[in-house]
Short mmCIF file of C-alpha atoms in Angstrom, two decimals:
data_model
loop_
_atom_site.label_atom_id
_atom_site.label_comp_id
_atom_site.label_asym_id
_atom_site.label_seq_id
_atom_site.Cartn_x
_atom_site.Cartn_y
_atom_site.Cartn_z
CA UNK A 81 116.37 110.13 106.39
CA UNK A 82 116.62 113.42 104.57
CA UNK A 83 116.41 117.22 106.10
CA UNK A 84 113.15 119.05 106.06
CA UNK A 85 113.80 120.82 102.42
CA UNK A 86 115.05 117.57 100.82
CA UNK A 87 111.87 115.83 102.22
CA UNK A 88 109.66 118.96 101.22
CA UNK A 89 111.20 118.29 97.17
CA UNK A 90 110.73 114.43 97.18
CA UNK A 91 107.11 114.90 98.45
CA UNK A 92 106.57 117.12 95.63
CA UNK A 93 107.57 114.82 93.49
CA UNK A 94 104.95 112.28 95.42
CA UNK A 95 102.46 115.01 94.52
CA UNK A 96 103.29 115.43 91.03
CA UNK A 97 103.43 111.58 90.65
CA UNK A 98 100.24 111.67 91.89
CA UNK A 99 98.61 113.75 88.96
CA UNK A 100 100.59 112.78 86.11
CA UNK A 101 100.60 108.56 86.58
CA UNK A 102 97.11 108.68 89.01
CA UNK A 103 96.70 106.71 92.30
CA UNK A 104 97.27 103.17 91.57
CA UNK A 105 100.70 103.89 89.80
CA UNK A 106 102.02 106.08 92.51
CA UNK A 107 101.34 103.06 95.20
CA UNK A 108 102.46 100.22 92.95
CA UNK A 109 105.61 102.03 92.31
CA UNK A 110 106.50 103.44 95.76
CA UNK A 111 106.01 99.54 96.98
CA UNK A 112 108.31 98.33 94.68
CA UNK A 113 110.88 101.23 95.73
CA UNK A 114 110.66 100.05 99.48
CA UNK A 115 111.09 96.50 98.42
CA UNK A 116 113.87 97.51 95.99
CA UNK A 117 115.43 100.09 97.98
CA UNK A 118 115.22 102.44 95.16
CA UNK A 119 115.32 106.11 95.92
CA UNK A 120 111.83 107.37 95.93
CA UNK A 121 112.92 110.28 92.54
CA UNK A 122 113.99 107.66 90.16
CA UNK A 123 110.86 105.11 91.04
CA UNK A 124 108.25 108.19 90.17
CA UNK A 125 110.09 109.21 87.57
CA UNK A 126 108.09 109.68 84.15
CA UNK A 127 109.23 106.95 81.88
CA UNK A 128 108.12 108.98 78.77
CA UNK A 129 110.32 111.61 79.91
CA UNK A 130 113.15 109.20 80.41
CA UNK A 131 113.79 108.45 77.19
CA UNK A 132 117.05 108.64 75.52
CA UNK A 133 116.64 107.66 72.46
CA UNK A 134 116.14 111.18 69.42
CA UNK A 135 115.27 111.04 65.84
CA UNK A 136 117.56 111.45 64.11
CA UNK A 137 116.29 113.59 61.65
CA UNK A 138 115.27 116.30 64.41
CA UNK A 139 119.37 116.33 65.39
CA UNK A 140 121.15 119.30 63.82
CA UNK A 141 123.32 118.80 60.69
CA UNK A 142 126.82 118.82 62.79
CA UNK A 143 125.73 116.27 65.35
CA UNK A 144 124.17 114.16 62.46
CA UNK A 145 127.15 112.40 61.44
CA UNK A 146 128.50 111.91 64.96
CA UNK A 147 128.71 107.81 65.75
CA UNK A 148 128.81 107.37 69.50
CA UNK A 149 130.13 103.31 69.83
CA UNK A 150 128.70 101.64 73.14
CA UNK A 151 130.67 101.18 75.80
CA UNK A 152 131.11 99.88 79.58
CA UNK A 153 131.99 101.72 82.87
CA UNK A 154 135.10 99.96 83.02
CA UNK A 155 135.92 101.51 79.51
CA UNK A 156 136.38 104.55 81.68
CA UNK A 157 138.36 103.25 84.34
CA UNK A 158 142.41 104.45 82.56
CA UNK A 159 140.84 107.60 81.67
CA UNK A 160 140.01 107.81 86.06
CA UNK A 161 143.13 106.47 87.16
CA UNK A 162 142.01 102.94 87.65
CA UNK A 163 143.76 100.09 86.39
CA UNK A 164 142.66 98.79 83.17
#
């Protein structure tokens, strides 16, 4: 499915998986990835890494007061050129 480079990266990423989350973890989630059809990068992903959430006393003082309101992809969709 992918060129020799782009297979050479994701099995690094196998590898890596490998060390950081151990044996078991690796197999559970590549299994769930073939079931789910979810690309192989995302599945080993390191969840601790993933995180998106920042104190907010570590944020600098001019991104501080910055509110950032939820929204939705179709929020988005004028701003693309699709209809609203």
């Amino acid at each position: 499915a992918h060129g020799p480079k782009q297979a050479a990266r994701i099995f690094a990423k196998v590898l890596g998986a490998l060390e950081s989350l151990g044996h078991d973890e690796v197999v559970r989630r590549l299994d769930a990835a073939r079931r789910d059809d979810t690309p192989l990068p995302i599945a080993l992903r390191n969840t601790t890494e993933a995180s998106t959430s920042i104190d907010p006393n570590r944020l600098p003082a001019g991104l501080a007061q910055i509110q950032v309101a939820a929204g939705s992809a179709a929020d988005y969709d004028a701003l693309l050129g699709g209809d609203s």
